[in-house]
């Protein structure tokens, strides 16, 4: 086992030396030439690292909720504890922070981080269900899911789509309107003439948005699953190689010990045989001496 560790350390040191030499050679070539050096393609390890980093970032974003119009006068933790108590939410918050730089005439959005996206969605659902309560309805706050930079870019594009749909709807009928929800979905509303209220049309959906979202989600999820399977297989193969190596070393040690034991037994048998021969020879000499006397 000690020899295996030594060999692994030597291999790692050689790989580090090789990478340093390669980096130094690339730097020398860049200094010697006046042309722009070509970018080296990312390795498989870099791709896996980047994918896992983005996955962790997305999972963290899905477990966060943004609250707008929450005053910065009192403690944010105290405010959130009071809000969770009002809506009967019992999951524990991991962190409460503010977005951006503090300004005098504006209130920064509050970011809440939960343990999982399930807790975040539960909190938003309980808040929506408690809007009719007096303790919650008087609060001037608004909540929405946290959006990454990529999600925010996509949200702005969908906002432009909703505006274009509303422009076309106004030209055709004043009783139709489109709205972009916090989850990124575009909903169609139709004004009910009987009660003079806007109602959602459940049979309408934005085909372009839905298809693009499905393709992106399926592609990303499949890529993440394939990478995770590859990493699991790699870890299993590495573990098997280590186990087989350890078993071989143990078997080798057992065989060496057995050979040593056999050799020692043979030597002991030979020593005992020699001692017996010497004792027999000594007895014969003693008998001969007694007969002479």
XYZ file of C-alpha atoms in Angstrom, residues 28-280:
253
model
C 7.610 31.515 -24.592
C 5.939 30.981 -27.953
C 3.583 33.878 -27.286
C 6.472 36.167 -26.413
C 8.557 35.096 -29.412
C 5.782 35.485 -31.998
C 3.829 38.616 -32.870
C 0.724 36.688 -33.867
C -2.262 36.096 -31.634
C -1.963 32.610 -30.022
C -4.725 30.131 -30.756
C -6.934 29.268 -27.789
C -6.553 25.689 -26.669
C -9.826 23.728 -26.671
C -11.275 22.904 -23.240
C -10.549 19.465 -21.905
C -13.174 16.975 -20.743
C -12.375 17.823 -17.112
C -12.920 21.545 -17.813
C -16.260 20.812 -19.479
C -17.403 18.646 -16.568
C -16.255 21.247 -14.044
C -18.071 24.040 -15.891
C -21.254 21.968 -16.225
C -21.278 20.996 -12.554
C -20.628 24.603 -11.531
C -23.584 25.795 -13.629
C -25.753 22.999 -12.228
C -24.934 23.965 -8.635
C -25.599 27.606 -9.502
C -29.008 26.762 -10.987
C -29.964 24.582 -8.014
C -29.033 27.392 -5.629
C -31.041 29.905 -7.681
C -34.097 27.624 -7.633
C -33.948 27.591 -3.821
C -34.024 31.404 -3.572
C -36.926 33.861 -3.404
C -36.810 37.626 -4.032
C -38.984 40.052 -2.037
C -39.519 43.599 -3.307
C -40.586 46.720 -1.350
C -39.397 45.321 1.996
C -38.126 48.215 4.124
C -34.507 48.238 5.271
C -35.200 49.951 8.568
C -35.451 46.904 10.823
C -33.640 43.589 10.906
C -34.256 41.457 7.815
C -34.164 38.237 9.839
C -36.772 39.580 12.250
C -38.972 40.661 9.341
C -38.705 37.251 7.670
C -39.414 35.417 10.926
C -42.562 37.501 11.370
C -43.633 36.906 7.753
C -43.089 33.138 7.993
C -45.134 33.093 11.178
C -48.001 34.976 9.505
C -48.210 32.575 6.553
C -47.531 29.481 8.742
C -44.291 28.602 6.974
C -42.043 26.392 9.122
C -38.921 25.662 7.052
C -35.670 27.245 8.257
C -33.969 29.933 6.172
C -30.322 29.456 5.296
C -29.577 33.101 4.544
C -31.214 36.507 4.096
C -29.413 39.204 2.104
C -29.983 42.284 -0.059
C -29.252 42.747 -3.772
C -27.099 45.595 -5.042
C -25.717 48.677 -3.290
C -27.696 50.500 -0.627
C -29.113 53.840 -1.817
C -30.951 56.602 0.008
C -34.138 56.870 -2.063
C -34.618 53.241 -3.092
C -35.155 49.911 -1.379
C -33.009 46.973 -2.379
C -34.719 43.642 -3.075
C -34.351 41.021 -0.371
C -33.059 37.555 -1.268
C -34.029 34.556 0.852
C -32.138 31.276 0.500
C -33.876 28.035 1.508
C -32.521 24.511 1.862
C -34.194 23.343 -1.354
C -36.369 24.532 -4.217
C -39.274 22.649 -2.608
C -39.104 24.916 0.468
C -38.887 27.994 -1.780
C -41.963 26.995 -3.811
C -43.819 26.092 -0.612
C -43.095 29.544 0.804
C -44.382 31.297 -2.349
C -47.480 29.100 -2.440
C -48.279 29.773 1.223
C -47.766 33.497 0.661
C -50.220 33.486 -2.276
C -52.758 31.535 -0.215
C -52.450 34.032 2.665
C -52.974 37.193 0.584
C -56.586 37.383 1.701
C -55.554 37.549 5.371
C -55.468 40.987 6.971
C -51.925 40.546 8.316
C -50.550 39.730 4.859
C -52.768 41.850 2.591
C -51.599 45.063 4.272
C -47.945 44.330 3.458
C -46.731 46.239 0.358
C -44.297 43.493 -0.615
C -44.133 41.358 -3.747
C -42.394 38.009 -4.120
C -40.996 36.190 -7.137
C -38.507 33.387 -7.846
C -34.844 34.312 -8.062
C -33.501 34.633 -11.599
C -29.926 34.154 -12.729
C -28.362 36.432 -15.305
C -29.331 34.033 -18.094
C -32.880 33.728 -16.727
C -33.151 37.514 -16.511
C -32.064 37.851 -20.155
C -34.675 35.288 -21.198
C -37.289 37.047 -19.043
C -36.634 40.360 -20.820
C -37.030 38.668 -24.218
C -40.353 37.176 -23.148
C -41.409 40.575 -21.816
C -40.890 42.013 -25.302
C -42.933 39.112 -26.731
C -45.770 39.876 -24.310
C -45.701 43.557 -25.320
C -45.913 42.651 -29.012
C -48.839 40.320 -28.305
C -50.613 43.084 -26.367
C -50.107 45.539 -29.247
C -51.676 43.100 -31.700
C -54.471 42.291 -29.239
C -55.406 45.984 -28.815
C -55.767 46.361 -32.573
C -58.020 43.302 -32.819
C -60.079 43.308 -29.613
C -60.054 45.378 -26.394
C -61.184 42.355 -24.391
C -57.917 40.410 -24.797
C -54.697 40.909 -22.858
C -51.420 39.059 -22.324
C -49.328 38.959 -19.166
C -45.874 37.579 -18.349
C -45.831 35.653 -15.087
C -42.925 35.454 -12.646
C -42.180 31.888 -13.737
C -41.567 33.064 -17.323
C -44.867 31.856 -18.811
C -47.077 34.121 -20.939
C -50.774 33.916 -20.078
C -53.733 35.100 -22.114
C -56.622 36.873 -20.358
C -60.130 37.473 -21.711
C -62.464 40.061 -20.201
C -65.767 38.589 -19.087
C -68.497 41.036 -20.057
C -70.960 39.584 -17.535
C -68.907 40.337 -14.428
C -66.422 42.794 -15.995
C -63.431 40.739 -14.774
C -60.373 39.377 -16.513
C -60.172 35.585 -16.681
C -57.341 33.451 -17.912
C -57.804 31.430 -21.097
C -56.505 27.950 -20.077
C -56.603 26.604 -23.651
C -54.130 29.197 -25.008
C -50.394 28.865 -24.704
C -47.497 30.511 -26.473
C -46.246 27.766 -28.815
C -42.850 29.292 -29.557
C -42.082 29.874 -25.897
C -43.244 26.453 -24.738
C -41.390 24.502 -27.438
C -38.141 26.404 -26.897
C -38.390 25.932 -23.129
C -39.056 22.204 -23.501
C -36.115 21.744 -25.884
C -33.732 23.670 -23.616
C -34.866 21.904 -20.439
C -34.729 18.426 -22.003
C -31.307 19.040 -23.579
C -29.781 20.425 -20.393
C -31.274 17.717 -18.176
C -30.100 14.944 -20.517
C -26.601 16.426 -20.702
C -26.411 16.709 -16.911
C -27.610 13.121 -16.454
C -25.108 11.786 -19.009
C -22.251 13.652 -17.332
C -23.309 12.394 -13.897
C -23.487 8.809 -15.183
C -20.028 9.163 -16.747
C -18.613 10.530 -13.493
C -20.211 7.710 -11.481
C -18.821 5.097 -13.892
C -15.404 6.717 -13.693
C -15.488 6.702 -9.888
C -16.604 3.054 -9.870
C -13.785 2.071 -12.229
C -11.232 3.967 -10.135
C -12.507 2.321 -6.948
C -12.394 -1.115 -8.588
C -8.836 -0.542 -9.783
C -7.784 0.500 -6.283
C -9.560 -2.488 -4.700
C -8.033 -4.924 -7.207
C -4.596 -3.414 -6.623
C -4.989 -3.722 -2.855
C -6.211 -7.323 -3.187
C -3.250 -8.173 -5.413
C -0.861 -6.614 -2.913
C -2.503 -8.498 -0.033
C -2.331 -11.771 -1.982
C 1.288 -11.061 -2.800
C 2.060 -10.392 0.853
C 0.224 -13.591 1.866
C 2.167 -15.623 -0.703
C 5.446 -14.108 0.469
C 4.568 -14.923 4.073
C 3.637 -18.486 3.107
C 6.913 -18.947 1.224
C 8.845 -17.638 4.221
C 6.952 -19.984 6.548
C 7.612 -22.967 4.259
C 11.309 -22.105 4.064
C 11.504 -21.766 7.840
C 9.744 -25.123 8.293
C 12.151 -26.807 5.868
C 15.123 -25.272 7.664
C 13.726 -26.368 11.033
C 13.196 -29.924 9.753
C 16.747 -30.061 8.469
C 18.138 -28.701 11.723
C 16.160 -31.277 13.706
C 17.416 -34.037 11.387
C 21.016 -32.929 11.862
C 20.538 -32.803 15.633
C 19.076 -36.324 15.614
C 22.015 -37.630 13.564
C 24.471 -36.012 15.965
C 22.667 -37.515 18.967
C 22.688 -41.020 17.400
